């Protein structure tokens, strides 16, 4: 039957499915409630390196076997690491779902971490770090995060530091996996043309012997803010300006989403219309909210030419200052509609449904129906957006900038410009 169901294995692994009989595919994945935030500082980057190594051979399959078996049936397999979780996921035709389950179970329980493969993968990750550092509109966000949350796990780069990655011992990677990859810290999610009982049977067979473990504790995020500047010979100044925001469980979570959409979420947003369309100061400008279990960030990215840099931050600050008292019903409704449509469009993708279910169980410990999400969005009114804007923009700013910065305002100047 169509619909979502959740079961828990004796070892604590939660199995969630969303049966959709009108599609021919199945998306399946394992989400682990551990990421960069769970790393000791001396092995920063271990979560990401482990994600890479999971595909580099098991007791039953070589790295080439893993790739060939899934691609022989036309399937796809991938993974990602974030600050609070790590995901391994595959998409296959409905008849090949058992293979996808089997490969995911194999790489998560039987990886051998061969020393030669590890040496090669260290080199690959170092290349990835180098590529990121060569891409200013990519690495700027790492510098921004580190400046907002200095000297703590939440501020460390997901890819890790080169000097740590290039010498990270095999034993440390395996120890991290044993500590964080227990069944109680995982969610196995499947969406598409698969029945819950079939998925549950596969989960019991393939993951039933996984040690229970537990969710590892993390230290609370401590936002500090500050400034980071890096002079580079570039055509553009890349700027991220941000503030402490709210976490997933905060009452203002939905209001913060509406604020971000309204302020810099699209071509009709205030930042796009005022800074790009009216003043012509940028090609790219947008705002976004990053949410974590206990805290968050509200951020604005802008890229501008060196000659326009002197005008950019005063213009952004002016928009920030005037926002709480200048809201109107039309833009609130527009922002709500954008979020509602995005929520409903996501339901059309089995892969997105799969990820949403896993994330909801990891974050909220329950599934959140779409109609509840829509109702929470619709309940955000002008007063709520004004309140959360005052709350967020009152915090000390974080400013990160890369490029030709001669004309860009200094941190203290931006702080004065933001004063209400």
Coordinates of C-alpha atoms in Angstrom, one line a residue:
X1 CA 0.0 0.0 0.0
X2 CA 1.1 3.6 -0.6
X3 CA 2.3 5.6 2.4
X4 CA 5.0 6.0 5.0
X5 CA 5.8 3.4 7.7
X6 CA 8.5 3.2 10.4
X7 CA 9.8 0.2 12.2
X8 CA 12.7 -0.3 14.6
X9 CA 14.9 -3.4 14.6
X10 CA 16.0 -4.9 18.0
X11 CA 19.4 -3.3 17.6
X12 CA 17.8 0.2 17.4
X13 CA 18.1 0.7 13.6
X14 CA 15.1 2.6 12.4
X15 CA 13.7 1.6 9.0
X16 CA 11.4 4.0 7.2
X17 CA 9.7 3.6 3.9
X18 CA 7.5 5.6 1.6
X19 CA 5.8 3.3 -0.8
X20 CA 5.0 4.9 -4.2
X21 CA 3.6 2.3 -6.6
X22 CA 3.3 4.8 -9.5
X23 CA 7.1 4.9 -10.1
X24 CA 9.5 2.2 -11.3
X25 CA 12.4 3.0 -9.1
X26 CA 13.5 2.8 -5.5
X27 CA 15.8 5.2 -3.7
X28 CA 17.4 3.8 -0.6
X29 CA 20.0 5.1 1.8
X30 CA 21.5 5.0 5.2
X31 CA 21.8 8.2 7.1
X32 CA 24.3 8.3 10.0
X33 CA 23.8 10.9 12.8
X34 CA 27.4 11.8 12.8
X35 CA 29.5 14.2 10.8
X36 CA 32.2 16.8 11.2
X37 CA 30.7 18.0 14.4
X38 CA 31.5 14.6 16.0
X39 CA 35.2 14.7 15.2
X40 CA 38.0 15.3 17.7
X41 CA 40.1 18.2 16.5
X42 CA 43.2 16.1 15.8
X43 CA 41.4 14.0 13.2
X44 CA 39.3 16.8 11.5
X45 CA 38.2 15.4 8.2
X46 CA 37.8 11.8 9.3
X47 CA 34.0 11.7 8.7
X48 CA 34.6 12.8 5.1
X49 CA 37.6 10.5 4.5
X50 CA 35.6 7.6 6.0
X51 CA 32.8 8.3 3.5
X52 CA 35.3 8.0 0.7
X53 CA 36.9 4.8 2.1
X54 CA 33.5 3.0 2.4
X55 CA 33.5 2.6 -1.4
X56 CA 37.1 1.3 -1.6
X57 CA 36.5 -2.4 -0.9
X58 CA 35.0 -4.8 1.5
X59 CA 35.6 -8.5 2.4
X60 CA 33.3 -9.4 -0.5
X61 CA 33.8 -6.7 -3.1
X62 CA 36.7 -4.6 -4.5
X63 CA 36.2 -0.9 -5.2
X64 CA 35.7 -1.8 -8.8
X65 CA 33.1 -4.5 -8.0
X66 CA 31.1 -1.9 -6.0
X67 CA 30.9 0.5 -8.9
X68 CA 30.3 -2.2 -11.5
X69 CA 27.6 -4.1 -9.7
X70 CA 25.4 -1.0 -9.2
X71 CA 26.1 0.4 -12.7
X72 CA 25.6 -3.0 -14.4
X73 CA 21.9 -2.6 -13.5
X74 CA 21.8 1.1 -14.4
X75 CA 21.8 2.2 -10.8
X76 CA 23.5 5.1 -9.1
X77 CA 25.3 5.2 -5.7
X78 CA 26.8 8.1 -3.9
X79 CA 27.4 9.6 -0.5
X80 CA 28.0 12.9 1.3
X81 CA 29.2 14.3 4.6
X82 CA 27.8 17.3 6.4
X83 CA 28.5 18.8 9.8
X84 CA 25.9 16.7 11.6
X85 CA 25.4 13.6 9.5
X86 CA 26.8 11.3 6.7
X87 CA 24.7 9.7 4.1
X88 CA 25.1 6.7 1.7
X89 CA 22.4 6.3 -0.9
X90 CA 21.5 4.5 -4.1
X91 CA 18.8 4.6 -6.8
X92 CA 17.8 1.6 -8.8
X93 CA 14.9 0.0 -10.6
X94 CA 12.4 -1.6 -8.3
X95 CA 13.6 -5.2 -9.1
X96 CA 17.2 -4.3 -8.1
X97 CA 16.4 -3.0 -4.6
X98 CA 17.8 -6.1 -2.9
X99 CA 21.2 -5.4 -4.6
X100 CA 21.2 -1.7 -3.4
X101 CA 20.4 -2.8 0.2
X102 CA 23.1 -5.4 0.0
X103 CA 25.8 -3.1 -1.3
X104 CA 25.0 -0.4 1.3
X105 CA 25.1 -3.0 4.1
X106 CA 28.4 -4.4 2.8
X107 CA 30.2 -1.0 2.6
X108 CA 28.9 0.1 6.0
X109 CA 29.8 -3.1 7.9
X110 CA 32.6 -4.9 6.0
X111 CA 34.9 -2.3 4.6
X112 CA 38.6 -3.4 4.9
X113 CA 40.3 0.0 4.7
X114 CA 43.2 -1.3 2.7
X115 CA 46.3 0.7 3.3
X116 CA 47.1 1.1 -0.4
X117 CA 43.5 2.3 -1.1
X118 CA 43.8 4.7 1.9
X119 CA 47.0 6.2 0.6
X120 CA 45.3 6.8 -2.8
X121 CA 42.1 8.2 -1.3
X122 CA 44.1 10.6 0.9
X123 CA 45.6 12.0 -2.3
X124 CA 42.1 12.3 -3.8
X125 CA 40.8 14.2 -0.8
X126 CA 43.8 16.4 -0.8
X127 CA 43.0 17.2 -4.5
X128 CA 39.4 18.0 -3.4
X129 CA 40.7 20.4 -0.7
X130 CA 43.0 22.0 -3.2
X131 CA 40.2 22.5 -5.7
X132 CA 38.0 24.0 -3.0
X133 CA 40.8 26.4 -2.0
X134 CA 41.2 27.4 -5.6
X135 CA 37.5 28.3 -5.9
X136 CA 36.9 31.5 -3.9
X137 CA 33.1 31.3 -4.0
X138 CA 33.5 27.8 -2.4
X139 CA 36.2 28.2 0.2
X140 CA 34.7 31.5 1.4
X141 CA 32.0 29.6 3.2
X142 CA 34.6 27.5 5.2
X143 CA 36.3 30.7 6.3
X144 CA 32.9 32.1 7.3
X145 CA 32.0 29.0 9.3
X146 CA 35.3 29.0 11.1
X147 CA 35.1 32.7 11.9
X148 CA 31.5 32.3 13.2
X149 CA 32.4 29.2 15.3
X150 CA 36.1 29.4 16.1
X151 CA 38.0 26.7 18.0
X152 CA 35.1 24.2 18.0
X153 CA 33.9 21.3 15.9
X154 CA 31.1 23.3 14.3
X155 CA 33.6 25.7 12.8
X156 CA 35.9 23.1 11.3
X157 CA 35.9 22.3 7.5
X158 CA 34.1 19.2 6.4
X159 CA 36.9 18.2 4.1
X160 CA 39.5 18.6 6.9
X161 CA 42.9 20.2 6.9
X162 CA 45.5 18.9 4.5
X163 CA 48.2 18.4 7.2
X164 CA 45.7 16.2 9.1
X165 CA 44.2 14.3 6.1
X166 CA 47.6 13.4 4.6
X167 CA 48.7 11.6 7.8
X168 CA 45.5 10.3 9.2
X169 CA 46.1 6.7 10.5
X170 CA 43.9 3.8 9.4
X171 CA 43.2 2.9 13.1
X172 CA 41.8 6.4 13.8
X173 CA 39.4 6.1 10.9
X174 CA 38.2 2.6 12.0
X175 CA 37.9 3.8 15.6
X176 CA 35.8 6.8 14.6
X177 CA 33.5 4.4 12.6
X178 CA 33.1 2.0 15.6
X179 CA 32.3 4.9 17.8
X180 CA 29.7 6.7 15.6
X181 CA 28.2 4.1 13.2
X182 CA 26.0 2.2 15.6
X183 CA 22.5 1.1 14.7
X184 CA 20.9 3.5 17.1
X185 CA 22.6 6.4 15.3
X186 CA 21.4 5.3 11.9
X187 CA 18.2 5.5 9.8
X188 CA 17.7 3.3 6.8
X189 CA 15.2 5.0 4.4
X190 CA 13.6 3.8 1.2
X191 CA 11.2 5.6 -1.1
X192 CA 9.6 4.4 -4.3
X193 CA 8.1 1.1 -5.5
X194 CA 8.9 -1.1 -2.5
X195 CA 6.7 -2.4 0.2
X196 CA 7.6 -1.7 3.8
X197 CA 7.6 -5.4 4.8
X198 CA 10.0 -6.2 1.9
X199 CA 12.4 -3.4 3.0
X200 CA 12.1 -4.4 6.6
X201 CA 13.0 -8.0 5.8
X202 CA 16.1 -6.9 3.9
X203 CA 17.0 -4.6 6.8
X204 CA 16.7 -7.4 9.3
X205 CA 18.7 -9.8 7.1
X206 CA 21.5 -7.3 6.2
X207 CA 21.7 -5.0 9.2
X208 CA 20.3 -7.1 12.1
X209 CA 23.8 -8.0 13.4
X210 CA 25.0 -4.4 13.5
X211 CA 26.1 -3.3 17.0
X212 CA 23.5 -0.9 18.6
X213 CA 26.0 1.7 19.7
X214 CA 24.5 5.1 20.5
X215 CA 24.2 8.7 19.2
X216 CA 27.5 10.4 20.1
X217 CA 27.2 13.6 22.1
X218 CA 28.5 16.9 20.7
X219 CA 29.5 20.1 22.5
X220 CA 27.0 23.0 22.1
X221 CA 27.7 25.4 19.3
X222 CA 29.1 28.7 20.6
X223 CA 28.7 31.5 18.1
X224 CA 31.3 34.3 18.4
X225 CA 31.5 36.1 15.1
X226 CA 34.3 38.3 13.8
X227 CA 36.1 39.1 10.6
X228 CA 38.2 37.2 8.0
X229 CA 39.9 39.0 5.1
X230 CA 42.1 37.4 2.4
X231 CA 43.6 39.5 -0.3
X232 CA 43.7 37.7 -3.6
X233 CA 44.3 38.9 -7.2
X234 CA 40.8 38.1 -8.4
X235 CA 38.2 39.8 -10.7
X236 CA 35.6 39.7 -7.9
X237 CA 35.3 40.4 -4.2
X238 CA 33.5 37.4 -2.6
X239 CA 31.7 38.4 0.6
X240 CA 29.7 36.5 3.2
X241 CA 28.0 38.4 5.9
X242 CA 26.1 36.5 8.6
X243 CA 24.5 36.4 12.1
X244 CA 23.6 33.8 14.7
X245 CA 20.3 32.3 13.9
X246 CA 18.1 29.5 15.3
X247 CA 18.3 25.7 15.4
X248 CA 15.9 23.1 14.1
X249 CA 13.9 22.9 17.3
X250 CA 13.5 26.6 17.9
X251 CA 10.0 28.1 17.7
X252 CA 11.2 30.6 15.1
X253 CA 12.5 27.9 12.7
X254 CA 9.7 28.4 10.1
X255 CA 9.8 32.2 10.5
X256 CA 13.6 32.2 9.9
X257 CA 12.9 30.2 6.7
X258 CA 10.3 32.8 5.5
X259 CA 12.7 35.6 6.4
X260 CA 15.5 34.1 4.3
X261 CA 13.2 33.5 1.3
X262 CA 11.8 37.1 1.5
X263 CA 15.2 38.7 2.0
X264 CA 17.4 36.9 -0.5
X265 CA 15.7 33.8 -1.7
X266 CA 14.9 34.6 -5.3
X267 CA 14.7 37.3 -8.0
X268 CA 11.8 39.0 -6.3
X269 CA 13.7 39.2 -3.0
X270 CA 14.7 42.4 -1.4
X271 CA 18.4 41.9 -1.8
X272 CA 18.2 40.9 -5.5
X273 CA 15.8 43.7 -6.4
X274 CA 17.7 46.4 -4.5
X275 CA 21.3 45.4 -4.7
X276 CA 21.4 43.9 -8.1
X277 CA 18.5 45.2 -10.1
X278 CA 18.2 48.8 -8.8
X279 CA 21.8 49.5 -7.9
X280 CA 23.7 47.1 -10.2
X281 CA 26.3 46.4 -7.6
X282 CA 26.5 42.6 -8.0
X283 CA 25.8 39.7 -10.4
X284 CA 25.1 37.3 -7.6
X285 CA 23.5 37.9 -4.2
X286 CA 21.4 35.7 -2.0
X287 CA 20.6 34.8 1.6
X288 CA 20.3 31.4 3.2
X289 CA 19.8 29.9 6.7
X290 CA 21.9 27.0 8.0
X291 CA 20.2 25.1 10.8
X292 CA 21.8 22.7 13.3
X293 CA 20.5 20.8 16.3
X294 CA 21.0 23.6 18.8
X295 CA 21.9 26.8 16.7
X296 CA 22.2 28.2 13.3
X297 CA 23.5 30.8 10.9
X298 CA 21.7 33.4 8.7
X299 CA 24.1 34.3 5.9
X300 CA 24.2 36.7 2.9
X301 CA 26.6 36.0 0.0
X302 CA 27.5 38.6 -2.6
X303 CA 30.1 38.8 -5.3
X304 CA 31.0 42.2 -6.7
X305 CA 33.7 44.0 -8.6
X306 CA 36.5 45.9 -6.7
X307 CA 35.1 49.2 -7.8
X308 CA 31.7 48.5 -6.4
X309 CA 32.9 47.0 -3.1
X310 CA 32.8 50.3 -1.2
X311 CA 29.1 50.7 -2.0
X312 CA 28.1 47.0 -1.4
X313 CA 28.3 46.6 2.4
X314 CA 26.5 50.0 3.2
X315 CA 23.7 49.0 0.8
X316 CA 23.3 45.5 2.4
X317 CA 23.4 47.0 5.9
X318 CA 20.8 49.5 4.9
X319 CA 18.5 46.7 3.8
X320 CA 19.1 44.8 7.1
X321 CA 18.4 47.9 9.2
X322 CA 15.1 48.8 7.5
X323 CA 13.7 45.3 7.1
X324 CA 11.9 44.7 10.5
X325 CA 9.9 47.9 10.2
X326 CA 9.1 47.8 6.4
X327 CA 7.6 44.4 5.8
X328 CA 4.4 44.2 3.8
X329 CA 1.7 41.5 3.5
X330 CA 2.4 40.8 -0.2
X331 CA 6.1 39.9 0.3
X332 CA 5.3 37.7 3.3
X333 CA 2.7 35.8 1.2
X334 CA 5.1 35.5 -1.7
X335 CA 7.8 34.0 0.6
X336 CA 5.4 31.6 2.2
X337 CA 4.2 30.5 -1.2
X338 CA 7.8 29.9 -2.4
X339 CA 8.4 27.7 0.7
X340 CA 5.1 25.8 0.3
X341 CA 5.7 25.1 -3.4
X342 CA 9.3 23.9 -2.7
X343 CA 7.9 21.6 0.0
X344 CA 5.3 20.1 -2.2
X345 CA 7.5 19.8 -5.3
X346 CA 10.0 17.8 -3.2
X347 CA 7.3 15.2 -2.8
X348 CA 7.6 14.4 -6.5
X349 CA 11.1 13.0 -6.1
X350 CA 11.5 9.6 -4.4
X351 CA 15.2 10.5 -3.7
X352 CA 14.1 13.7 -1.9
X353 CA 11.4 11.9 0.0
X354 CA 13.9 9.3 1.1
X355 CA 16.3 11.9 2.4
X356 CA 13.6 14.0 4.1
X357 CA 12.3 11.0 6.1
X358 CA 15.8 10.1 7.3
X359 CA 16.6 13.7 8.3
X360 CA 13.3 14.1 10.1
X361 CA 13.9 11.0 12.2
X362 CA 17.4 12.0 13.0
X363 CA 16.5 15.6 13.8
X364 CA 13.0 15.5 15.2
X365 CA 12.7 11.8 16.1
X366 CA 9.4 11.6 14.1
X367 CA 8.1 12.0 10.6
X368 CA 6.6 15.4 9.9
X369 CA 3.6 15.2 7.4
X370 CA 3.6 17.7 4.5
X371 CA 0.3 19.2 5.6
X372 CA 1.9 20.0 9.0
X373 CA 4.8 21.7 7.4
X374 CA 2.5 23.7 5.1
X375 CA 0.4 24.7 8.2
X376 CA 3.5 25.9 10.0
X377 CA 4.6 27.9 7.1
X378 CA 1.2 29.5 6.6
X379 CA 1.1 30.4 10.3
X380 CA 4.2 32.7 9.9
X381 CA 2.8 36.2 9.9
X382 CA 4.4 39.7 9.6
X383 CA 4.9 40.0 13.3
X384 CA 6.8 36.7 13.4
X385 CA 9.1 37.7 10.5
X386 CA 9.8 41.1 12.1
X387 CA 10.5 39.4 15.5
X388 CA 12.9 36.9 14.1
X389 CA 14.6 39.5 12.0
X390 CA 15.3 41.7 15.0
X391 CA 16.5 38.6 16.9
X392 CA 18.9 37.5 14.2
X393 CA 20.3 40.8 13.1
X394 CA 20.9 41.9 16.7
X395 CA 23.7 39.4 17.0
X396 CA 27.3 40.3 16.3
X397 CA 28.1 39.9 12.6
X398 CA 30.5 37.5 11.0
X399 CA 32.2 38.8 7.8
X400 CA 34.4 36.8 5.5
X401 CA 35.9 38.2 2.3
X402 CA 38.3 37.1 -0.4
X403 CA 39.5 39.1 -3.3
X404 CA 40.8 42.6 -4.0
X405 CA 39.6 44.1 -0.7
X406 CA 41.1 47.6 -0.8
X407 CA 37.6 49.3 -1.1
X408 CA 35.7 46.8 1.1
X409 CA 34.7 48.1 4.5
X410 CA 36.5 46.7 7.5
X411 CA 34.7 44.6 10.2
X412 CA 34.3 47.4 12.7
X413 CA 32.9 49.7 10.0
X414 CA 30.4 47.1 9.0
X415 CA 29.4 46.7 12.7
X416 CA 28.8 50.4 13.0
X417 CA 26.8 50.4 9.8
X418 CA 24.5 47.8 11.2
X419 CA 23.7 49.6 14.4
X420 CA 20.0 50.4 14.6

